[in-house]
Structure formats: C-alpha cells, structure tokens
Coordinates of C-alpha atoms in Angstrom, one line a residue:
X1 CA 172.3 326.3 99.0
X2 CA 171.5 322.9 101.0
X3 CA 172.3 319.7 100.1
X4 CA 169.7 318.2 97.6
X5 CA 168.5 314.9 97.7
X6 CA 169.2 313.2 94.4
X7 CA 167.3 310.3 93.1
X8 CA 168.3 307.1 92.8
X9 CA 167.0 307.5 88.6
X10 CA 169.2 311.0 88.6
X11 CA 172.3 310.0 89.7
X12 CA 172.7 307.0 92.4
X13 CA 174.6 304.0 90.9
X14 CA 174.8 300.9 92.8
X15 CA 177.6 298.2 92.0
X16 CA 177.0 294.0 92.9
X17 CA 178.5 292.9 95.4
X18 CA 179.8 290.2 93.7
X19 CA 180.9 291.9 90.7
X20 CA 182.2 295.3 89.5
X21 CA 178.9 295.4 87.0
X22 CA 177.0 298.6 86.9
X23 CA 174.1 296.8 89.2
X24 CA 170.6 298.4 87.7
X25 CA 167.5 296.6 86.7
X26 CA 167.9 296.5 83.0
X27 CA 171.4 294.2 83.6
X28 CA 169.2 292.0 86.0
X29 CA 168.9 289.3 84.0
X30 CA 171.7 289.3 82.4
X31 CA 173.6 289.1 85.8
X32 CA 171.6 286.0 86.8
X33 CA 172.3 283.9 83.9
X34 CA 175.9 284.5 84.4
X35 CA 175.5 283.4 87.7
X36 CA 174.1 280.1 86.0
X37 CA 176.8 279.9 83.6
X38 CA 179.4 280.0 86.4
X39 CA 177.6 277.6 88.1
X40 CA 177.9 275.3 85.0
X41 CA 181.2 275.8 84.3
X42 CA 182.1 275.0 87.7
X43 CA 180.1 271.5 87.2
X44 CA 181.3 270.8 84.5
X45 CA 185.4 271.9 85.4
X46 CA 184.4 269.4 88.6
X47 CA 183.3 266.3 86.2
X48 CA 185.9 267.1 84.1
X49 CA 188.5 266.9 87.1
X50 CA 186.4 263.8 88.3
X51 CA 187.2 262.1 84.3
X52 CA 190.5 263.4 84.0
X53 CA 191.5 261.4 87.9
X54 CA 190.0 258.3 86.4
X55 CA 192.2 258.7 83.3
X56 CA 195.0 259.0 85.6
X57 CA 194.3 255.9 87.5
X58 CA 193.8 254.0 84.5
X59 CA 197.1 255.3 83.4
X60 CA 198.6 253.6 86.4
X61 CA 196.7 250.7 86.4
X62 CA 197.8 250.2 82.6
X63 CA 201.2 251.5 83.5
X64 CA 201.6 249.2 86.4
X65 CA 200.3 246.4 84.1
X66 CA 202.5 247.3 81.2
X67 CA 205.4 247.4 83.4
X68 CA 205.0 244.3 85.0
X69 CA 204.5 242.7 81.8
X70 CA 207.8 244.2 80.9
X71 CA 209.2 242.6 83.9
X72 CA 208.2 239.3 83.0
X73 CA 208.7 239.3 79.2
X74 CA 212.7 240.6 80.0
X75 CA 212.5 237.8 82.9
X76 CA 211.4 235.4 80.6
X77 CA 214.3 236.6 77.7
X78 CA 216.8 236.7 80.5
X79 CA 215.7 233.3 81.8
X80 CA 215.5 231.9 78.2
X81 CA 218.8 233.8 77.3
X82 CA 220.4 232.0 80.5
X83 CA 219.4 228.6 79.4
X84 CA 220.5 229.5 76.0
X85 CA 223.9 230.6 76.6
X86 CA 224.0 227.5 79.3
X87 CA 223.7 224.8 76.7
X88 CA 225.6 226.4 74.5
X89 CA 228.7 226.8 77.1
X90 CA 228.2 222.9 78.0
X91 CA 228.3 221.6 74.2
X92 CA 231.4 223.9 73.3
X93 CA 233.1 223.0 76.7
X94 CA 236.4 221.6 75.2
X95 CA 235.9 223.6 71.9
X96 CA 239.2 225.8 71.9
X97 CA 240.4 227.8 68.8
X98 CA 242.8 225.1 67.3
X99 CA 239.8 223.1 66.5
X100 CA 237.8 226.0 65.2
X101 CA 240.5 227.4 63.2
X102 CA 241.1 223.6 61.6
X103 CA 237.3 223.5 60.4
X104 CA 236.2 224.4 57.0
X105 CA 233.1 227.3 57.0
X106 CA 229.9 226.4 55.0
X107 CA 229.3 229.1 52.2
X108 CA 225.5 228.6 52.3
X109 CA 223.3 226.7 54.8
X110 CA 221.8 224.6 52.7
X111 CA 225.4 223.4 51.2
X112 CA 226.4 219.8 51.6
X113 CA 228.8 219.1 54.6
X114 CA 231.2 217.4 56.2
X115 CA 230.9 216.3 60.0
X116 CA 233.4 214.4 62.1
X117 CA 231.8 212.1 64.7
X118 CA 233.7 211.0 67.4
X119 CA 232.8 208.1 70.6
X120 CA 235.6 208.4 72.8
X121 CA 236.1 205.8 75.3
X122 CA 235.3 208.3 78.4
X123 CA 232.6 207.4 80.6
X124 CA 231.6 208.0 84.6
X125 CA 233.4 204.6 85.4
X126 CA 236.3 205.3 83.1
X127 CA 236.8 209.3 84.8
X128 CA 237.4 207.6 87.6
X129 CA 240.1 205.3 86.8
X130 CA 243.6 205.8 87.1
X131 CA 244.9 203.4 84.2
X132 CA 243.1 206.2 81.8
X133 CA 243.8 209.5 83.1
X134 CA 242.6 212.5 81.0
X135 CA 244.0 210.6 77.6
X136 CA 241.2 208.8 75.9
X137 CA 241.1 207.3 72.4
X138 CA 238.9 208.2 69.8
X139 CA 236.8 204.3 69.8
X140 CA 234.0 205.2 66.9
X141 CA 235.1 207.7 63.8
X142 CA 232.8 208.1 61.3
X143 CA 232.9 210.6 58.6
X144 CA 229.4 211.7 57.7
X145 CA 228.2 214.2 54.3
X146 CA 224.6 215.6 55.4
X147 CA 222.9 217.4 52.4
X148 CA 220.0 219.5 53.5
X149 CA 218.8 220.3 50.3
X150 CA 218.7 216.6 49.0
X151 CA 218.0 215.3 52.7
X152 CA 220.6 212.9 52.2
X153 CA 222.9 211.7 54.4
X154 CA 226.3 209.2 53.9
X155 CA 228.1 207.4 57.1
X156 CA 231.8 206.2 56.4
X157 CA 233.1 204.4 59.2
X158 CA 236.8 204.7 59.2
X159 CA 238.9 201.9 61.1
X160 CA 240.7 202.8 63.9
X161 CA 243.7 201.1 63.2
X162 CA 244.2 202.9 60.2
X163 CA 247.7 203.6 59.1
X164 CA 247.6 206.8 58.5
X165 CA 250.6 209.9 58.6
X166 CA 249.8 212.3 61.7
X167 CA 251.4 215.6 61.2
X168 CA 253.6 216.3 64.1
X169 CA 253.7 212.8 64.8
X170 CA 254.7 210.7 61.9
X171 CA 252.8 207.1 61.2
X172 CA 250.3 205.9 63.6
X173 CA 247.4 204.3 63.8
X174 CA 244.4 207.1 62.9
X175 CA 242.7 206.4 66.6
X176 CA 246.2 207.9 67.7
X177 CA 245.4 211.9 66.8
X178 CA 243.1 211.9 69.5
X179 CA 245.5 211.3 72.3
X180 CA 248.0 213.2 70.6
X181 CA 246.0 216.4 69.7
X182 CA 242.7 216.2 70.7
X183 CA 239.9 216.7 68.4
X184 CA 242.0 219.7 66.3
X185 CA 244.7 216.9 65.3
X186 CA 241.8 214.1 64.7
X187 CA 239.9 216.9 62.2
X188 CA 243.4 217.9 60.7
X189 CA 244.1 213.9 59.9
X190 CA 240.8 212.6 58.9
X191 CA 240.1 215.5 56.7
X192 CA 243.5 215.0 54.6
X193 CA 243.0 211.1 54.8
X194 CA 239.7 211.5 53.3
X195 CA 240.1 214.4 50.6
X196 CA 237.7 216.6 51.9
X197 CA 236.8 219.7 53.9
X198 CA 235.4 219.1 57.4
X199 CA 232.5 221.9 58.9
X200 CA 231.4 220.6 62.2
X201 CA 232.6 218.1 64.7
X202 CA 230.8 216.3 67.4
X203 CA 232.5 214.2 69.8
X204 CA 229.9 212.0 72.5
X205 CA 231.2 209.9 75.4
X206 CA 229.9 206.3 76.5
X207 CA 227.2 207.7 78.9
X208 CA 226.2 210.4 76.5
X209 CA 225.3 207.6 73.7
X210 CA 223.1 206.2 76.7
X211 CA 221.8 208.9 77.7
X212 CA 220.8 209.5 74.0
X213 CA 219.1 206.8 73.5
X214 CA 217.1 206.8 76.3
X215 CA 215.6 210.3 75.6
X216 CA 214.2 209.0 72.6
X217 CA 212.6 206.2 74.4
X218 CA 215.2 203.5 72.2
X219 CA 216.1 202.9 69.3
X220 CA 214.5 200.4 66.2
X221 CA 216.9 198.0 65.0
X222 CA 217.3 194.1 63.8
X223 CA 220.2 192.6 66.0
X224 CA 221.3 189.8 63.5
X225 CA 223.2 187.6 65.9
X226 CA 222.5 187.5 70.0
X227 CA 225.2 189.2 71.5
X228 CA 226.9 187.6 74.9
X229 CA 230.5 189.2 75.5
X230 CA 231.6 191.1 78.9
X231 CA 234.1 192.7 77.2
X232 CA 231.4 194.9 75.2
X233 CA 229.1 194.8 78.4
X234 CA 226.7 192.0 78.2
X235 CA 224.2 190.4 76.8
X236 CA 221.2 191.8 73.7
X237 CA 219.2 188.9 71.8
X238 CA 218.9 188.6 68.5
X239 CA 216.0 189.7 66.3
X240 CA 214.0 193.3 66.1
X241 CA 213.5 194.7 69.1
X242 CA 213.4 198.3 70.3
X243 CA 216.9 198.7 72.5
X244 CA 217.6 201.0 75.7
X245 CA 221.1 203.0 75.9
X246 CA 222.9 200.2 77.9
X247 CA 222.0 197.7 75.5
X248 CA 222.3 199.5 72.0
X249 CA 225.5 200.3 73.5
X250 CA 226.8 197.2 73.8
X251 CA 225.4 196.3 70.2
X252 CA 227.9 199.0 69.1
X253 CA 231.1 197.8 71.1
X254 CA 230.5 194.3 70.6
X255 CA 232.9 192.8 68.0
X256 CA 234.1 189.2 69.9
X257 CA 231.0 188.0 69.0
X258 CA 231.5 188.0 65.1
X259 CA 234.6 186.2 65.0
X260 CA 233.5 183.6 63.2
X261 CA 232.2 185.7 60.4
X262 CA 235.4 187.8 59.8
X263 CA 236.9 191.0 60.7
X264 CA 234.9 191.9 64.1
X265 CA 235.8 195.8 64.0
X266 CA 234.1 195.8 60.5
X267 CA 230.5 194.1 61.8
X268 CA 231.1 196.4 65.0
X269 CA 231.1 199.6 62.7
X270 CA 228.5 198.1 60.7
X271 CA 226.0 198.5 63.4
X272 CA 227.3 201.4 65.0
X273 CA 225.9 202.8 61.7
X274 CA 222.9 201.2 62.0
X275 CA 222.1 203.0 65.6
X276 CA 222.8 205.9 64.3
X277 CA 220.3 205.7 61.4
X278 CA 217.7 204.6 64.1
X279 CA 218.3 207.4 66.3
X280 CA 218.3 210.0 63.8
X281 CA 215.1 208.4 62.6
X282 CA 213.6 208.8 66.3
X283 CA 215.2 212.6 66.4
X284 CA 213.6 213.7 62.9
X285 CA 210.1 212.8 64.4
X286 CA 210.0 214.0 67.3
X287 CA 208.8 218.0 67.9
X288 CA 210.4 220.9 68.2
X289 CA 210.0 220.6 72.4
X290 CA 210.9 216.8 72.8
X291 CA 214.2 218.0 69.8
X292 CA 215.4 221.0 72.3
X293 CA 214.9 219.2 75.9
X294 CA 217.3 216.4 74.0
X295 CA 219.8 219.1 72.9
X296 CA 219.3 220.2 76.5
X297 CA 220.0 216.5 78.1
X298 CA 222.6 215.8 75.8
X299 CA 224.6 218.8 75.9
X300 CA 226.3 217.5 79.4
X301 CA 227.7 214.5 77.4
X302 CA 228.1 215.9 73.6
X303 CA 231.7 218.3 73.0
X304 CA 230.4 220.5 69.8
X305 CA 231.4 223.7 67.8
X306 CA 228.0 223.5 66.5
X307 CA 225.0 225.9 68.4
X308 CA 221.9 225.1 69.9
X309 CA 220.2 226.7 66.7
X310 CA 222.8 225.3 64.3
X311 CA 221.5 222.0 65.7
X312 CA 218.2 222.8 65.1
X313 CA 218.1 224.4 62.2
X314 CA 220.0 221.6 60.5
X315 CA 217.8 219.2 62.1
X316 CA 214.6 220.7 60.9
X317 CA 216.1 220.8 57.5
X318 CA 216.7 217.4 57.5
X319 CA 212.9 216.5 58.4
X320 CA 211.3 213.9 56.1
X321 CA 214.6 211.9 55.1
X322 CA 214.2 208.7 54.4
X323 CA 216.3 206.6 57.0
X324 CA 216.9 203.8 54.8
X325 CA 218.2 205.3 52.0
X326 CA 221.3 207.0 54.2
X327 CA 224.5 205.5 52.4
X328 CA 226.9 203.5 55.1
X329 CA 230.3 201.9 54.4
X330 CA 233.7 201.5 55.9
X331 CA 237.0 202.7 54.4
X332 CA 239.0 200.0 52.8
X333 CA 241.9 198.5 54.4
X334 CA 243.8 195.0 54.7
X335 CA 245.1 193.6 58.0
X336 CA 248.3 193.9 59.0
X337 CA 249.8 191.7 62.4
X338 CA 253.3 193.3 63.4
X339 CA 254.7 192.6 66.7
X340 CA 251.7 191.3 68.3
X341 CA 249.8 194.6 67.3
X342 CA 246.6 195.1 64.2
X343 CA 247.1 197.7 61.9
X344 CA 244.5 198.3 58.7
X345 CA 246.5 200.3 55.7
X346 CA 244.3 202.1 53.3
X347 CA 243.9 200.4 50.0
X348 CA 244.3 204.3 48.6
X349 CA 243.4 203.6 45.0
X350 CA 239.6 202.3 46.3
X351 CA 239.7 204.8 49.2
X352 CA 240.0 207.5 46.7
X353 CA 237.1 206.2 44.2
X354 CA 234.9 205.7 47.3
X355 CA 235.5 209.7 48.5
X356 CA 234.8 211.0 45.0
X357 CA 231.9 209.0 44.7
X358 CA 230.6 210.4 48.5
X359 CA 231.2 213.7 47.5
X360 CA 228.7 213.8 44.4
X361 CA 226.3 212.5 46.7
X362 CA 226.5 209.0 44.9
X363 CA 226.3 205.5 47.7
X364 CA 229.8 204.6 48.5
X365 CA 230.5 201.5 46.6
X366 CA 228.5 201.7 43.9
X367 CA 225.9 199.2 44.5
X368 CA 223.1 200.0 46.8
X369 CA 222.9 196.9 48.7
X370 CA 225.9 196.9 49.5
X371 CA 226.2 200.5 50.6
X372 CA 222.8 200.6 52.2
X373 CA 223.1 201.2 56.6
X374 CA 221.4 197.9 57.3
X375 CA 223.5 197.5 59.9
X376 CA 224.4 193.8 61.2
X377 CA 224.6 191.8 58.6
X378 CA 226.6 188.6 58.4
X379 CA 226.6 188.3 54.4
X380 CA 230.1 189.3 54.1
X381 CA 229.4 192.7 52.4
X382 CA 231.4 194.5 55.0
X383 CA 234.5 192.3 54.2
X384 CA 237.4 195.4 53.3
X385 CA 238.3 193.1 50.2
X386 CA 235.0 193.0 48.9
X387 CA 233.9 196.5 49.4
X388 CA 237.5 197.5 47.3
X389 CA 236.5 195.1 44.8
X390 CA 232.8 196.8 44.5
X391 CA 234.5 200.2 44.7
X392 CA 236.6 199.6 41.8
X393 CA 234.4 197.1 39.9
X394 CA 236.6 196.8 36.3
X395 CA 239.5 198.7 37.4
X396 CA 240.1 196.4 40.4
X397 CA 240.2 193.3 38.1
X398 CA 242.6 194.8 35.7
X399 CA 244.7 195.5 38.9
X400 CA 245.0 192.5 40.5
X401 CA 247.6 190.9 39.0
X402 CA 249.7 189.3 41.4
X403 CA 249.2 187.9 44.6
X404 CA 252.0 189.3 47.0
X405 CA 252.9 188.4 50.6
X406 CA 254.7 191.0 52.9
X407 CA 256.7 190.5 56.2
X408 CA 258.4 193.0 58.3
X409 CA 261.9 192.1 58.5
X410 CA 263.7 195.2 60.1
X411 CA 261.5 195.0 63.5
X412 CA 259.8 197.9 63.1
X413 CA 256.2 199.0 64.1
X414 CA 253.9 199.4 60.5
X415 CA 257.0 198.9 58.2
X416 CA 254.8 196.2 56.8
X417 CA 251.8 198.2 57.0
X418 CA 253.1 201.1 54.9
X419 CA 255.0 198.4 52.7
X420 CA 251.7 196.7 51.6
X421 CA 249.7 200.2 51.5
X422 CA 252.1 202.0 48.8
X423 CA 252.3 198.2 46.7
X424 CA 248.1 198.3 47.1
X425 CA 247.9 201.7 45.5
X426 CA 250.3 200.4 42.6
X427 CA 248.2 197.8 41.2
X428 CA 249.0 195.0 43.5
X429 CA 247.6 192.9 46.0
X430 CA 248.5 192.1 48.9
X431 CA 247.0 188.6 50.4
X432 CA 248.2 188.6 53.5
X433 CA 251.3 190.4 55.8
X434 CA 252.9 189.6 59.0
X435 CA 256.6 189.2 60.9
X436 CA 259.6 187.3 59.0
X437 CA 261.0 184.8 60.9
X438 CA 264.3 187.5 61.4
X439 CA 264.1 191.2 62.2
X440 CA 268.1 191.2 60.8
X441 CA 267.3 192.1 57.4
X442 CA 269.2 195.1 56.3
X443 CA 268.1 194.8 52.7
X444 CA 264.5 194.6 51.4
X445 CA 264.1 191.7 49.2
X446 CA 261.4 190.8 46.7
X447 CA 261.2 187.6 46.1
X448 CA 259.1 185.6 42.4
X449 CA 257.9 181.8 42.8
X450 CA 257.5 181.8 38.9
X451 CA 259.1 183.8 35.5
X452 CA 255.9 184.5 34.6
X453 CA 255.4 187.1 38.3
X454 CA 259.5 189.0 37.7
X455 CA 257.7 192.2 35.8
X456 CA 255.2 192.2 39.0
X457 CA 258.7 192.0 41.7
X458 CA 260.4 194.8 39.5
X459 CA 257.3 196.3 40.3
X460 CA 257.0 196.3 43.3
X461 CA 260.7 196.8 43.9
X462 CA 260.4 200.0 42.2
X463 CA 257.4 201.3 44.0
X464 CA 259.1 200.6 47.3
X465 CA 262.2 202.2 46.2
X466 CA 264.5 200.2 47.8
X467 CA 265.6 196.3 48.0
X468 CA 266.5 193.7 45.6
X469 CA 264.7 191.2 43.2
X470 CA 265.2 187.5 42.6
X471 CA 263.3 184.6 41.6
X472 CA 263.1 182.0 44.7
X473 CA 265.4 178.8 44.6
X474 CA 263.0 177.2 47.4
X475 CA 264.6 179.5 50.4
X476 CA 261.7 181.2 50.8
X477 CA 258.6 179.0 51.8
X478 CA 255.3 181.1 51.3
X479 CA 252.1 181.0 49.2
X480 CA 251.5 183.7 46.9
X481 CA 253.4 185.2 43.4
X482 CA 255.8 187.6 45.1
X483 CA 257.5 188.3 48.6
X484 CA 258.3 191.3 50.2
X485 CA 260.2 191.5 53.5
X486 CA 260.9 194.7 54.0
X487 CA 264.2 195.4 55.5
X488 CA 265.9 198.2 57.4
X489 CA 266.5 200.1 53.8
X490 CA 262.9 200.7 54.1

C-alpha cells in the first residue's frame, strides 16, 4: 500500500517546546498568558525576595541595636550594682555578727527606733600615732529615737564618764565598752542602761564629722560664747555663722572654754546636739543626688549596719521635720572625784522617768525649753541637777530630804560613785562626793550632824547594806545632813 501522507488536521500533533501542552491553535492563547503569568510571578517572587532582604537587614540593624542597648543597660546595672555593693562594703566595714546579733529588728518601717551614735576619737593624725594604737574610746554617745511616722526625732546625750556595770567587765566608766568590746559591747551596755531596744548603730570618726559637714556646704548654728582652746583645736567666734567641718568640730570638742559656767562635758554635749540638728536640717533638704553622693563620701568615714537604701529610705521619710522641735537632753548624773579621776553616776530614779517619757515620744524633761536642741546655751539648763529636778518635778521635792556627803574611804576606783548612785535612787541626795582623808576604813560609816537627819542615816545605811550609824560628836568636819565614807565592807 504506500505510505500516506497524513495531515497535519488528521493526525499530526505538535508539543511546545517549552511545555508538555498539546501545542495547537485553539490553546494559543491560553499558552501565552501563562507565559505572562510566569513572568509575574517571577516579578513579583523577585520583589518579594528584594522586601523580605530588607526585612532581614532591618532585623540586624534592630538586633544589633537592641543588643547593644542590652549591653549598656547590664553595663550600666553592673556598674551601678558595683558602686552599690561598694558603698555598702565601706559603711559595714567593721560590722561583724556580734554587733548584728546584739541589735533589736524593727517590726515595721515606719515603727519608732532606737539608734546608737558613736564619735570615736580616731582620726588620720590619730591612726598614725603610737600612744593610740587600734583602741580608741567612744568620745560622743548619743542615744537617738527617730519616728518616721510622726517625723520626730529625740537626742540624749549620755556622759561618758558614766558609771555604769559592763557585762564581762564589771563597773566602768560607760566610754569604757568601746575599748573593751567594740561597738557590740557599747550597744549591749547603753541599751540596758537606758531601758530600751537598740535597731541601728552608726559610729563616725573625727575626719568623717568633717568631711560631713563640708558636703553639705556647713552647718547653721548660734555659737554662744567664742571658742579659743588648743586642746579642742582652735579658735570659732561667737554669734550665728554658718561653720566648715574643722570649725564645727572644734565647737563639738570644746569644753575648757565653759568652765566658768559649770560642768564643761554638759555644754560640750549640748552643742554636739545642736550640729547635729543643723546637719540633719541641711541633709533633709538636699535631693535625692546631692543625699546619695553624701552617703557615697561618707561611707569611707561612717562604720554602719544600716544600707545604702535603709539610709535613704529613712531619710526620705523623715523629709519635712521640723529641726527645732527635735527633743535634746543629757542623762542625769552627779560628779564624782576619786583618786584624781571624774566619774558621773546615774541619778536612776530621774534617768528612768526621762527614758519612759522618750519612749512615748514625749520631750525629755518635761518642759520644752528646757528639752528643746538649742544647743550652746549658758542659762544653766544643762546643769545634771536641774534637768533631775525638771524630770521629776513633784516627786523630786518630796525626795530630797537630806543633804548627804560621800567619801571613798577604802581606796578604791568608783566606790564612791556606786555609793552615791544606789543612795540617789533611794530618795536621797547627794551634794557633793570625793576621797576621805584615809583609805584605811574597813567599816562604812554613816555619820548625822542633827537628831532630826538619824531616820535619813538608817536610811541610807540600809540601802548600802553595810556600815554603821552614829550621830557626829564633832569628829567629822563636813557640810551637809549625813556622811557616808564608804569603807572596805562596801
């Protein structure tokens, strides 16, 4: 048969070359829009890729940005965290766990507390000394109830020749507990001598009261009399003036120079008070940033259990005080020469009345002139006997009864002291104490210069526990109702 040529309508099929599509002229069209589509799709996959890398680099832009941000912000924290825990090691430097462990907790923050404040005679020229080695005496103790919720504030002052019983170490003078136990020991006594629980404690050397002072740009205050003795450091005039460190520190270790008006440790206290009032008046006004750089410059002369934000926090709280209302007064004592040394024994009976009346928050005394932290003053208001006689007000005149003189006749240190302490919180008072003329007495006798004074000698007799009473048949020469001399019974 032959081959037959077929058609290209019969039977010929062709197929696109790009494409496994029947090619014939009816899918023409069909095939050419696809052809557009992919074309499209390709354009539009290439913009897409095109967005899509811009995303991405914006990602690592933003990334890059983010993390160095990151960087920063943890610098920063660690930086801030550094300084933080910096301060903080420099104020709790000589903090150790026998002083934390012998200070009472606050229940609340905004509870009324007790702190210990301590000026220690350490210094840059003193380090350096060999006649002071590492033992220094606690100079300034004052006792001070802060009340954030009232902003109110009290400052006792307590002597530091106070008699006082230091566990461990028997009788001393209060200034003692420092040398003997450091500031665990000094918390430990002043808290049982005064009655009452004791949160914080703050101890500041000589050149950190300077330095102090100076941060704030001085302090406010109305020297009463012009100062002028080189054993407190100089010389500051009288009158109101705004004092530098050096000089508002020799205001507050100058005591010499009120000789003439009576007991110079009492005016010396007085206007350690009165700083203090002025430079917490100068801290409570300044901001937050001037409040934290003096944390910061202080915190190389200040030993503290308190934190950086315990400090502020109770300093914020205590924004808007009034700094002359803050209550100021010294613990009662009388004077006591043994031996050639001072001692002050605590009239107890007004001691006590003064704590209980501190603890509700009430002034001191009683009368708010005379409890008022005005510092200097030369009126005689900071005289022991009269702030025990505004203390007690009607009690103290139905307790003084008879005048009473006591010696120490067995020679040793305080006997005195302790003597006219326990007779003071019987009823008694005691005008004046001092050596006998013999340290040979074995006995304690208690001698009456009238019938009238022998129930006031069986008195005392009985409170002492020990010695003898007779009525004087001119032997004894001394001026007063009764005599003690306390002898080696005692």
């Amino acid at each position: 048969m032959g081959n037959r040529r077929r058609s290209g309508s019969d039977s010929y099929s062709a197929y696109s070359r790009q494409s496994n599509t029947p090619y014939s002229s009816s899918n023409y069209g069909a095939s050419a829009q696809g052809a557009a589509d992919r074309y499209s799709r390709r354009t539009q996959q290439a913009e897409y890729g095109k967005q899509m890398e811009k995303k991405r680099r914006g990602k690592r832009v933003l990334t890059t940005v983010l993390v160095s941000l990151l960087v920063v912000l943890f610098a920063g924290a660690a930086a801030f965290g550094a300084y933080y825990f910096m301060i903080n090691s420099n104020l709790h430097q000589q903090v150790d766990e026998d002083l934390v462990a012998a200070l009472d907790e606050v229940e609340t923050p905004t509870d009324p507390f007790y702190v210990l404040l301590l000026g220690v005679d350490r210094s840059e020229s003193r380090d350096g000394s060999a006649e002071f080695g590492d033992v220094f005496r606690s100079d300034t103790i004052i006792l001070a109830r802060i009340d954030p919720t009232e902003k109110q504030a009290t400052l006792i002052s307590i002597v530091r020749d106070t008699y006082v019983d230091i566990e461990g170490y028997g009788p001393n003078k209060i200034n003692a507990a420092h040398a003997f136990g450091g500031p665990a020991l000094t918390v430990k006594t002043v808290s049982e001598f005064a009655g009452v629980p004791i949160s914080h404690y703050v101890e500041v050397d000589f050149d950190g009261f300077e330095a102090a002072v100076d941060a704030v740009g001085g302090v406010d205050v109305d020297v009463p009399i012009t100062i002028d003795d080189d054993d407190a450091g100089g010389y500051v005039a009288a009158g109101e003036q705004t004092l530098s460190g050096e000089e508002a520190l020799i205001l507050c270790r100058a005591r010499h120079a009120y000789d003439e008006y009576g007991d110079g440790d009492m005016y010396r206290a007085a206007n350690q008070r009165m700083v203090i009032g002025a430079l917490a008046e100068k801290v409570l006004a300044a901001d937050t940033g001037t409040m934290l750089n003096l944390i910061t410059d202080m915190s190389e002369y200040v030993t503290t259990d308190m934190s950086v934000a315990e400090i502020a926090s109770v300093a914020m709280a205590m924004r808007g005080m009034d700094t002359d209302s803050i209550y100021s007064c010294s613990n009662p004592t009388t004077s006591a020469y043994e031996n050639d040394v001072w001692y002050e024994y605590s009239n107890n009976q007004a001691w006590t009345v003064m704590m209980q009346r501190v603890d509700a928050g009430l002034s001191p005394t009683g009368d708010d002139a005379t409890s008022s932290n005005k510092g200097g003053i030369i009126d005689g208001t900071v005289d022991s006997d009269y702030i025990a006689e505004t203390v007690l007000g009607d009690d103290m005149a139905q307790a003084v009864v008879a005048d009473v003189v006591v010696l120490n006749g067995n020679g040793v240190d305080g006997s005195a002291a302790r003597a006219s302490s326990i007779l003071m919180n019987n009823g008694m008072t005691v005008v004046s104490t001092g050596s006998a003329n013999s340290y040979e007495y074995g006995q304690t006798v208690v001698v009456y210069n009238d019938p009238s004074f022998r129930d006031e000698a069986e008195k005392a007799q009985g409170a002492l526990g020990v010695g003898y009473v007779f009525e004087n048949d001119g032997t004894y020469a001394f001026t007063g109702d009764v005599l003690v001399v306390v002898g080696a019974d005692f």
